[in-house]
Structure formats: structure tokens, C-alpha cells
């Protein structure tokens, strides 16, 4: 990710509609994943960025954030979050093997040249039966300037994510999400490409009334997911998996 983008996230990630609604969906996915996970071990937030998810995760269990960016780690420390460490996300060297009960990869592997290598390393740091929660951006057709600013390598479909996860993990749940807002977001991305905008605007906070309206629309999907339903398409894709 462009290093300057972390500065934007540090200002907006707590309140931004997309990040705040996604945190609630992540909390549900993590709670679901932990139902069959070992009772002891660390929850790892890999690619924790500026650390906005660490407070939520810390309320669930012992949590360690990991990121490859010193700038991101610096933002975590500035907020008083000391439970973070620097590591190569494709290799995870320095993290004890079989020490994790759950790993969160929230929009991380799309940034990596070797997503399969990262997942192989994740398999090694999870205890047997440990859970993995992954979210990724969906559909190459939705590629926009923000993907370029974020230095994404790819967007995923259900089949491509299943292919890379299935080598080492048993997939228990997979669904698209951020589906309610898919039509306007798709139109916005196509307009950005036509107008050749620079990108990065999506991480800025919209006006409060717009921000709250979008947050509620996105968050409304949570009740559907809790009932065991899935969405056939969406801006993002989520998987709950388990170490074989």
C-alpha cells in the first residue's frame, strides 16, 4: 500500500462507513470462526494497518497485530497500541508456529505478490483446528483508481479465492458482501475510470448524513449473514476457514 495512504486511514478508519460497518461484519465472522477453534492461543490481525480493528479483537481475546509497514506500526504506537509487530506478511518470520487460535486477514492478500505463500505461512502459525477469516475485494470488473492507490495485485471471485484457500484450509463459509451498495459502487468505479480520477477519495470521510446512511445500508447485511444466508455478488468477498 502507498505509505501516505496510512495517514489518511489513521484519520478516517474509525468513523468511515465502510470500515465501521465492515468491523461489525468481521466481529460476527470471528465469533463464528472461534466456535470450533482451540480455546487457547493468540488472535492475529495480519496486515493490521493503523490498528483500527485491534480494540474490537482485544475484547474477544489476546490479540497481536502484524504489519509489514513501519509507518503503519508507528500509527498503532501513536494510539497507544503496543501489541503490534513488524513482519513480512508473505513469510511471517518470527511468529511462533502453532500459536494462533484465529487469524484475521482483512483485505490483505490482494496486496501481496504471493498470496498462496502468505496462506501457507498462516497455516503454520495456526493451531490444529484454528480458524481463518479472510476478506478480499471482488471482481476485476470493479477495478478502479482506488485499487491502484492501494497497490492491489488482484481482485477475487468465489472460485479464485476457493482455489487458493482450499490448498490448506477447509472452507466453512464463503459469501460476497457489501452487496446492497454494489450497483452504485460499480457505476462510480466505471465513472472513475472514464474520468481518469486519481483515486484515494473513497477513504475520505463523506458528509456525516451520507456517511451514516451508507453505514446503515452496509450494516443491514449483517442480519442476513447471521441467518446463514449468502449473497450471490458484492463488492467484497468473505471466507471463514479452518486449518485442516
PDB file of C-alpha atoms in Angstrom, residues 1-226:
ATOM      1  CA  UNK A   1       0.000   0.000   0.000  1.00  0.00           C
ATOM      2  CA  UNK A   2       1.184   3.552  -0.683  1.00  0.00           C
ATOM      3  CA  UNK A   3       2.739   4.697   2.602  1.00  0.00           C
ATOM      4  CA  UNK A   4       0.884   8.020   2.545  1.00  0.00           C
ATOM      5  CA  UNK A   5      -2.421   6.175   2.463  1.00  0.00           C
ATOM      6  CA  UNK A   6      -1.851   5.062   6.072  1.00  0.00           C
ATOM      7  CA  UNK A   7      -2.026   8.712   7.135  1.00  0.00           C
ATOM      8  CA  UNK A   8      -5.476   9.006   5.538  1.00  0.00           C
ATOM      9  CA  UNK A   9      -6.653   5.787   7.215  1.00  0.00           C
ATOM     10  CA  UNK A  10      -5.427   6.971  10.612  1.00  0.00           C
ATOM     11  CA  UNK A  11      -7.753   9.988  10.267  1.00  0.00           C
ATOM     12  CA  UNK A  12     -10.808   8.227   8.899  1.00  0.00           C
ATOM     13  CA  UNK A  13     -10.864   4.470   9.605  1.00  0.00           C
ATOM     14  CA  UNK A  14     -12.662   4.696  12.963  1.00  0.00           C
ATOM     15  CA  UNK A  15     -15.645   6.617  11.572  1.00  0.00           C
ATOM     16  CA  UNK A  16     -15.706   5.854   7.843  1.00  0.00           C
ATOM     17  CA  UNK A  17     -18.898   4.000   6.876  1.00  0.00           C
ATOM     18  CA  UNK A  18     -17.097   1.191   5.046  1.00  0.00           C
ATOM     19  CA  UNK A  19     -14.583   0.395   7.777  1.00  0.00           C
ATOM     20  CA  UNK A  20     -17.009   0.756  10.689  1.00  0.00           C
ATOM     21  CA  UNK A  21     -19.695  -1.458   9.102  1.00  0.00           C
ATOM     22  CA  UNK A  22     -17.086  -3.985   7.998  1.00  0.00           C
ATOM     23  CA  UNK A  23     -15.823  -4.200  11.598  1.00  0.00           C
ATOM     24  CA  UNK A  24     -19.264  -5.349  12.729  1.00  0.00           C
ATOM     25  CA  UNK A  25     -19.352  -7.997   9.996  1.00  0.00           C
ATOM     26  CA  UNK A  26     -15.819  -9.066  10.951  1.00  0.00           C
ATOM     27  CA  UNK A  27     -16.851  -9.385  14.602  1.00  0.00           C
ATOM     28  CA  UNK A  28     -19.634 -11.770  13.580  1.00  0.00           C
ATOM     29  CA  UNK A  29     -17.292 -13.785  11.327  1.00  0.00           C
ATOM     30  CA  UNK A  30     -14.625 -14.022  14.038  1.00  0.00           C
ATOM     31  CA  UNK A  31     -17.137 -15.107  16.681  1.00  0.00           C
ATOM     32  CA  UNK A  32     -18.409 -17.754  14.249  1.00  0.00           C
ATOM     33  CA  UNK A  33     -14.893 -18.956  13.487  1.00  0.00           C
ATOM     34  CA  UNK A  34     -13.984 -19.240  17.156  1.00  0.00           C
ATOM     35  CA  UNK A  35     -16.921 -21.548  17.930  1.00  0.00           C
ATOM     36  CA  UNK A  36     -14.870 -24.579  16.868  1.00  0.00           C
ATOM     37  CA  UNK A  37     -11.389 -23.144  17.357  1.00  0.00           C
ATOM     38  CA  UNK A  38      -8.965 -24.033  20.180  1.00  0.00           C
ATOM     39  CA  UNK A  39      -9.849 -22.288  23.435  1.00  0.00           C
ATOM     40  CA  UNK A  40      -6.310 -21.002  23.920  1.00  0.00           C
ATOM     41  CA  UNK A  41      -3.943 -19.145  21.641  1.00  0.00           C
ATOM     42  CA  UNK A  42      -3.474 -15.736  20.053  1.00  0.00           C
ATOM     43  CA  UNK A  43      -5.789 -13.895  17.669  1.00  0.00           C
ATOM     44  CA  UNK A  44      -3.547 -12.467  14.948  1.00  0.00           C
ATOM     45  CA  UNK A  45      -4.611  -9.446  12.907  1.00  0.00           C
ATOM     46  CA  UNK A  46      -2.272  -9.798   9.935  1.00  0.00           C
ATOM     47  CA  UNK A  47      -1.942  -6.636   7.892  1.00  0.00           C
ATOM     48  CA  UNK A  48      -3.403  -4.691  10.807  1.00  0.00           C
ATOM     49  CA  UNK A  49      -2.564  -1.339   9.209  1.00  0.00           C
ATOM     50  CA  UNK A  50      -3.189   1.557  11.573  1.00  0.00           C
ATOM     51  CA  UNK A  51      -4.795  -0.813  14.097  1.00  0.00           C
ATOM     52  CA  UNK A  52      -8.458   0.163  13.978  1.00  0.00           C
ATOM     53  CA  UNK A  53      -9.574  -3.472  14.397  1.00  0.00           C
ATOM     54  CA  UNK A  54      -7.315  -4.226  17.368  1.00  0.00           C
ATOM     55  CA  UNK A  55      -9.651  -2.831  20.033  1.00  0.00           C
ATOM     56  CA  UNK A  56     -12.531  -4.956  18.741  1.00  0.00           C
ATOM     57  CA  UNK A  57     -10.348  -8.058  18.608  1.00  0.00           C
ATOM     58  CA  UNK A  58      -8.815  -7.383  22.015  1.00  0.00           C
ATOM     59  CA  UNK A  59     -12.261  -7.549  23.584  1.00  0.00           C
ATOM     60  CA  UNK A  60     -12.543 -11.131  22.273  1.00  0.00           C
ATOM     61  CA  UNK A  61      -9.151 -12.486  23.347  1.00  0.00           C
ATOM     62  CA  UNK A  62      -5.394 -11.974  23.377  1.00  0.00           C
ATOM     63  CA  UNK A  63      -4.562 -10.154  20.154  1.00  0.00           C
ATOM     64  CA  UNK A  64      -1.385  -9.291  18.265  1.00  0.00           C
ATOM     65  CA  UNK A  65      -1.342  -7.039  15.219  1.00  0.00           C
ATOM     66  CA  UNK A  66       1.214  -7.639  12.473  1.00  0.00           C
ATOM     67  CA  UNK A  67       2.095  -5.399   9.547  1.00  0.00           C
ATOM     68  CA  UNK A  68       4.908  -5.018   7.040  1.00  0.00           C
ATOM     69  CA  UNK A  69       4.876  -1.204   7.174  1.00  0.00           C
ATOM     70  CA  UNK A  70       6.849   0.705   9.797  1.00  0.00           C
ATOM     71  CA  UNK A  71       4.601   3.691   9.128  1.00  0.00           C
ATOM     72  CA  UNK A  72       1.500   1.663   9.945  1.00  0.00           C
ATOM     73  CA  UNK A  73       3.122   0.342  13.123  1.00  0.00           C
ATOM     74  CA  UNK A  74       4.003   3.918  14.035  1.00  0.00           C
ATOM     75  CA  UNK A  75       0.336   4.918  13.826  1.00  0.00           C
ATOM     76  CA  UNK A  76      -0.544   1.985  16.108  1.00  0.00           C
ATOM     77  CA  UNK A  77       2.017   3.131  18.671  1.00  0.00           C
ATOM     78  CA  UNK A  78       0.746   6.718  18.449  1.00  0.00           C
ATOM     79  CA  UNK A  79      -2.678   5.406  19.550  1.00  0.00           C
ATOM     80  CA  UNK A  80      -1.102   3.519  22.459  1.00  0.00           C
ATOM     81  CA  UNK A  81      -1.356   0.109  20.812  1.00  0.00           C
ATOM     82  CA  UNK A  82       1.803  -1.759  21.733  1.00  0.00           C
ATOM     83  CA  UNK A  83       0.568  -5.267  20.826  1.00  0.00           C
ATOM     84  CA  UNK A  84       1.899  -4.947  17.265  1.00  0.00           C
ATOM     85  CA  UNK A  85       4.951  -6.249  15.486  1.00  0.00           C
ATOM     86  CA  UNK A  86       6.687  -5.835  12.147  1.00  0.00           C
ATOM     87  CA  UNK A  87       6.898  -8.863   9.836  1.00  0.00           C
ATOM     88  CA  UNK A  88       6.937  -9.893   6.190  1.00  0.00           C
ATOM     89  CA  UNK A  89       3.308 -10.829   5.535  1.00  0.00           C
ATOM     90  CA  UNK A  90       4.243 -13.376   2.891  1.00  0.00           C
ATOM     91  CA  UNK A  91       6.529 -15.328   5.247  1.00  0.00           C
ATOM     92  CA  UNK A  92       5.525 -14.334   8.821  1.00  0.00           C
ATOM     93  CA  UNK A  93       9.026 -14.995  10.119  1.00  0.00           C
ATOM     94  CA  UNK A  94       9.391 -14.515  13.855  1.00  0.00           C
ATOM     95  CA  UNK A  95       5.832 -15.555  14.706  1.00  0.00           C
ATOM     96  CA  UNK A  96       5.775 -18.754  16.796  1.00  0.00           C
ATOM     97  CA  UNK A  97       4.391 -21.777  14.947  1.00  0.00           C
ATOM     98  CA  UNK A  98       1.058 -23.227  16.062  1.00  0.00           C
ATOM     99  CA  UNK A  99       0.450 -20.266  18.386  1.00  0.00           C
ATOM    100  CA  UNK A 100      -2.772 -18.875  16.895  1.00  0.00           C
ATOM    101  CA  UNK A 101      -6.377 -19.798  17.548  1.00  0.00           C
ATOM    102  CA  UNK A 102      -7.582 -17.412  14.839  1.00  0.00           C
ATOM    103  CA  UNK A 103      -6.007 -15.338  12.084  1.00  0.00           C
ATOM    104  CA  UNK A 104      -7.720 -12.329  10.514  1.00  0.00           C
ATOM    105  CA  UNK A 105      -6.692 -11.234   7.012  1.00  0.00           C
ATOM    106  CA  UNK A 106      -8.966  -8.255   6.398  1.00  0.00           C
ATOM    107  CA  UNK A 107      -8.309  -7.047   2.840  1.00  0.00           C
ATOM    108  CA  UNK A 108      -4.662  -8.067   2.888  1.00  0.00           C
ATOM    109  CA  UNK A 109      -3.788 -10.844   0.444  1.00  0.00           C
ATOM    110  CA  UNK A 110      -4.833  -8.808  -2.602  1.00  0.00           C
ATOM    111  CA  UNK A 111      -1.808  -6.587  -1.845  1.00  0.00           C
ATOM    112  CA  UNK A 112       0.669  -9.474  -1.945  1.00  0.00           C
ATOM    113  CA  UNK A 113       2.563 -10.881  -4.912  1.00  0.00           C
ATOM    114  CA  UNK A 114       2.446 -14.310  -3.282  1.00  0.00           C
ATOM    115  CA  UNK A 115      -0.980 -14.759  -1.699  1.00  0.00           C
ATOM    116  CA  UNK A 116      -0.506 -18.540  -1.603  1.00  0.00           C
ATOM    117  CA  UNK A 117       2.780 -18.098   0.283  1.00  0.00           C
ATOM    118  CA  UNK A 118       1.053 -15.958   2.895  1.00  0.00           C
ATOM    119  CA  UNK A 119      -1.689 -18.556   3.383  1.00  0.00           C
ATOM    120  CA  UNK A 120       0.917 -21.298   3.681  1.00  0.00           C
ATOM    121  CA  UNK A 121       2.603 -19.270   6.442  1.00  0.00           C
ATOM    122  CA  UNK A 122      -0.765 -18.681   8.125  1.00  0.00           C
ATOM    123  CA  UNK A 123      -1.349 -22.426   8.162  1.00  0.00           C
ATOM    124  CA  UNK A 124       1.931 -22.789  10.046  1.00  0.00           C
ATOM    125  CA  UNK A 125       1.116 -20.283  12.800  1.00  0.00           C
ATOM    126  CA  UNK A 126      -2.394 -21.650  13.455  1.00  0.00           C
ATOM    127  CA  UNK A 127      -3.051 -24.427  15.924  1.00  0.00           C
ATOM    128  CA  UNK A 128      -4.785 -27.524  14.531  1.00  0.00           C
ATOM    129  CA  UNK A 129      -8.431 -26.566  14.142  1.00  0.00           C
ATOM    130  CA  UNK A 130      -7.564 -22.868  14.264  1.00  0.00           C
ATOM    131  CA  UNK A 131      -9.791 -20.508  12.294  1.00  0.00           C
ATOM    132  CA  UNK A 132      -9.017 -18.128   9.458  1.00  0.00           C
ATOM    133  CA  UNK A 133     -11.218 -15.173   8.482  1.00  0.00           C
ATOM    134  CA  UNK A 134     -10.401 -13.590   5.114  1.00  0.00           C
ATOM    135  CA  UNK A 135     -11.931 -10.662   3.270  1.00  0.00           C
ATOM    136  CA  UNK A 136     -10.866  -9.536  -0.202  1.00  0.00           C
ATOM    137  CA  UNK A 137     -12.139  -7.177  -2.905  1.00  0.00           C
ATOM    138  CA  UNK A 138     -14.284  -8.918  -5.506  1.00  0.00           C
ATOM    139  CA  UNK A 139     -14.474  -8.927  -9.320  1.00  0.00           C
ATOM    140  CA  UNK A 140     -11.826  -7.485 -11.613  1.00  0.00           C
ATOM    141  CA  UNK A 141     -14.580  -5.597 -13.427  1.00  0.00           C
ATOM    142  CA  UNK A 142     -14.842  -3.384 -10.310  1.00  0.00           C
ATOM    143  CA  UNK A 143     -11.189  -2.339 -10.575  1.00  0.00           C
ATOM    144  CA  UNK A 144     -10.885   1.405 -10.002  1.00  0.00           C
ATOM    145  CA  UNK A 145      -8.305   4.079  -9.198  1.00  0.00           C
ATOM    146  CA  UNK A 146      -8.505   3.209  -5.508  1.00  0.00           C
ATOM    147  CA  UNK A 147      -7.147  -0.265  -6.348  1.00  0.00           C
ATOM    148  CA  UNK A 148      -4.142   1.429  -7.942  1.00  0.00           C
ATOM    149  CA  UNK A 149      -3.582   3.741  -4.952  1.00  0.00           C
ATOM    150  CA  UNK A 150      -3.895   0.769  -2.598  1.00  0.00           C
ATOM    151  CA  UNK A 151      -1.440  -1.195  -4.783  1.00  0.00           C
ATOM    152  CA  UNK A 152      -3.752  -4.146  -5.218  1.00  0.00           C
ATOM    153  CA  UNK A 153      -2.423  -7.036  -7.280  1.00  0.00           C
ATOM    154  CA  UNK A 154      -5.805  -8.607  -7.979  1.00  0.00           C
ATOM    155  CA  UNK A 155      -9.488  -8.817  -7.099  1.00  0.00           C
ATOM    156  CA  UNK A 156     -11.094 -12.200  -6.425  1.00  0.00           C
ATOM    157  CA  UNK A 157     -14.093 -14.283  -7.334  1.00  0.00           C
ATOM    158  CA  UNK A 158     -15.557 -17.075  -5.238  1.00  0.00           C
ATOM    159  CA  UNK A 159     -13.747 -19.664  -7.383  1.00  0.00           C
ATOM    160  CA  UNK A 160     -10.336 -17.955  -7.323  1.00  0.00           C
ATOM    161  CA  UNK A 161     -10.435 -17.462  -3.541  1.00  0.00           C
ATOM    162  CA  UNK A 162     -11.600 -21.046  -3.052  1.00  0.00           C
ATOM    163  CA  UNK A 163      -8.723 -22.250  -5.219  1.00  0.00           C
ATOM    164  CA  UNK A 164      -6.016 -20.521  -3.159  1.00  0.00           C
ATOM    165  CA  UNK A 165      -7.629 -21.239   0.246  1.00  0.00           C
ATOM    166  CA  UNK A 166      -8.573 -24.835  -0.437  1.00  0.00           C
ATOM    167  CA  UNK A 167      -4.957 -25.992  -0.678  1.00  0.00           C
ATOM    168  CA  UNK A 168      -4.502 -25.802   3.084  1.00  0.00           C
ATOM    169  CA  UNK A 169      -7.857 -24.928   4.663  1.00  0.00           C
ATOM    170  CA  UNK A 170     -11.332 -26.354   4.995  1.00  0.00           C
ATOM    171  CA  UNK A 171     -13.712 -23.619   3.903  1.00  0.00           C
ATOM    172  CA  UNK A 172     -16.765 -23.466   6.159  1.00  0.00           C
ATOM    173  CA  UNK A 173     -18.474 -20.346   4.863  1.00  0.00           C
ATOM    174  CA  UNK A 174     -17.968 -18.128   1.841  1.00  0.00           C
ATOM    175  CA  UNK A 175     -20.122 -15.240   0.708  1.00  0.00           C
ATOM    176  CA  UNK A 176     -19.940 -11.988  -1.142  1.00  0.00           C
ATOM    177  CA  UNK A 177     -20.843  -8.936   0.909  1.00  0.00           C
ATOM    178  CA  UNK A 178     -21.224  -5.174   0.535  1.00  0.00           C
ATOM    179  CA  UNK A 179     -23.924  -6.256  -1.883  1.00  0.00           C
ATOM    180  CA  UNK A 180     -26.667  -3.709  -1.202  1.00  0.00           C
ATOM    181  CA  UNK A 181     -24.391  -0.937  -2.478  1.00  0.00           C
ATOM    182  CA  UNK A 182     -22.949  -2.923  -5.397  1.00  0.00           C
ATOM    183  CA  UNK A 183     -24.879  -1.100  -8.186  1.00  0.00           C
ATOM    184  CA  UNK A 184     -23.930   2.485  -7.204  1.00  0.00           C
ATOM    185  CA  UNK A 185     -20.346   1.472  -6.378  1.00  0.00           C
ATOM    186  CA  UNK A 186     -19.978  -0.269  -9.738  1.00  0.00           C
ATOM    187  CA  UNK A 187     -21.292   2.813 -11.550  1.00  0.00           C
ATOM    188  CA  UNK A 188     -18.931   5.010  -9.535  1.00  0.00           C
ATOM    189  CA  UNK A 189     -15.910   2.833 -10.368  1.00  0.00           C
ATOM    190  CA  UNK A 190     -16.692   2.875 -14.081  1.00  0.00           C
ATOM    191  CA  UNK A 191     -17.128   6.656 -13.962  1.00  0.00           C
ATOM    192  CA  UNK A 192     -13.763   6.989 -12.216  1.00  0.00           C
ATOM    193  CA  UNK A 193     -12.086   5.013 -14.975  1.00  0.00           C
ATOM    194  CA  UNK A 194     -13.702   7.096 -17.690  1.00  0.00           C
ATOM    195  CA  UNK A 195     -12.820  10.376 -15.955  1.00  0.00           C
ATOM    196  CA  UNK A 196      -9.324   9.089 -15.030  1.00  0.00           C
ATOM    197  CA  UNK A 197      -9.586  10.224 -11.404  1.00  0.00           C
ATOM    198  CA  UNK A 198      -6.520   9.774  -9.205  1.00  0.00           C
ATOM    199  CA  UNK A 199      -8.132   7.560  -6.564  1.00  0.00           C
ATOM    200  CA  UNK A 200      -7.938   7.694  -2.790  1.00  0.00           C
ATOM    201  CA  UNK A 201     -11.179   9.646  -2.473  1.00  0.00           C
ATOM    202  CA  UNK A 202     -13.057   6.594  -1.215  1.00  0.00           C
ATOM    203  CA  UNK A 203     -11.064   6.602   2.025  1.00  0.00           C
ATOM    204  CA  UNK A 204     -12.031  10.184   2.849  1.00  0.00           C
ATOM    205  CA  UNK A 205     -14.994  10.787   5.157  1.00  0.00           C
ATOM    206  CA  UNK A 206     -18.148  11.875   3.336  1.00  0.00           C
ATOM    207  CA  UNK A 207     -20.580  14.314   4.914  1.00  0.00           C
ATOM    208  CA  UNK A 208     -21.993  12.960   8.214  1.00  0.00           C
ATOM    209  CA  UNK A 209     -25.501  12.282   6.891  1.00  0.00           C
ATOM    210  CA  UNK A 210     -24.105  10.464   3.844  1.00  0.00           C
ATOM    211  CA  UNK A 211     -21.611   8.543   5.958  1.00  0.00           C
ATOM    212  CA  UNK A 212     -24.296   7.351   8.385  1.00  0.00           C
ATOM    213  CA  UNK A 213     -26.728   6.409   5.596  1.00  0.00           C
ATOM    214  CA  UNK A 214     -24.089   4.319   3.818  1.00  0.00           C
ATOM    215  CA  UNK A 215     -23.001   2.710   7.098  1.00  0.00           C
ATOM    216  CA  UNK A 216     -26.560   1.621   7.875  1.00  0.00           C
ATOM    217  CA  UNK A 217     -27.113   0.245   4.386  1.00  0.00           C
ATOM    218  CA  UNK A 218     -23.889  -1.760   4.532  1.00  0.00           C
ATOM    219  CA  UNK A 219     -24.526  -2.899   8.102  1.00  0.00           C
ATOM    220  CA  UNK A 220     -28.029  -4.112   7.189  1.00  0.00           C
ATOM    221  CA  UNK A 221     -26.428  -7.136   5.514  1.00  0.00           C
ATOM    222  CA  UNK A 222     -25.346  -8.455   8.914  1.00  0.00           C
ATOM    223  CA  UNK A 223     -28.815  -9.770   9.828  1.00  0.00           C
ATOM    224  CA  UNK A 224     -28.923 -11.731   6.556  1.00  0.00           C
ATOM    225  CA  UNK A 225     -25.493 -13.251   7.196  1.00  0.00           C
ATOM    226  CA  UNK A 226     -26.415 -14.201  10.773  1.00  0.00           C
TER     227      UNK A 226
END
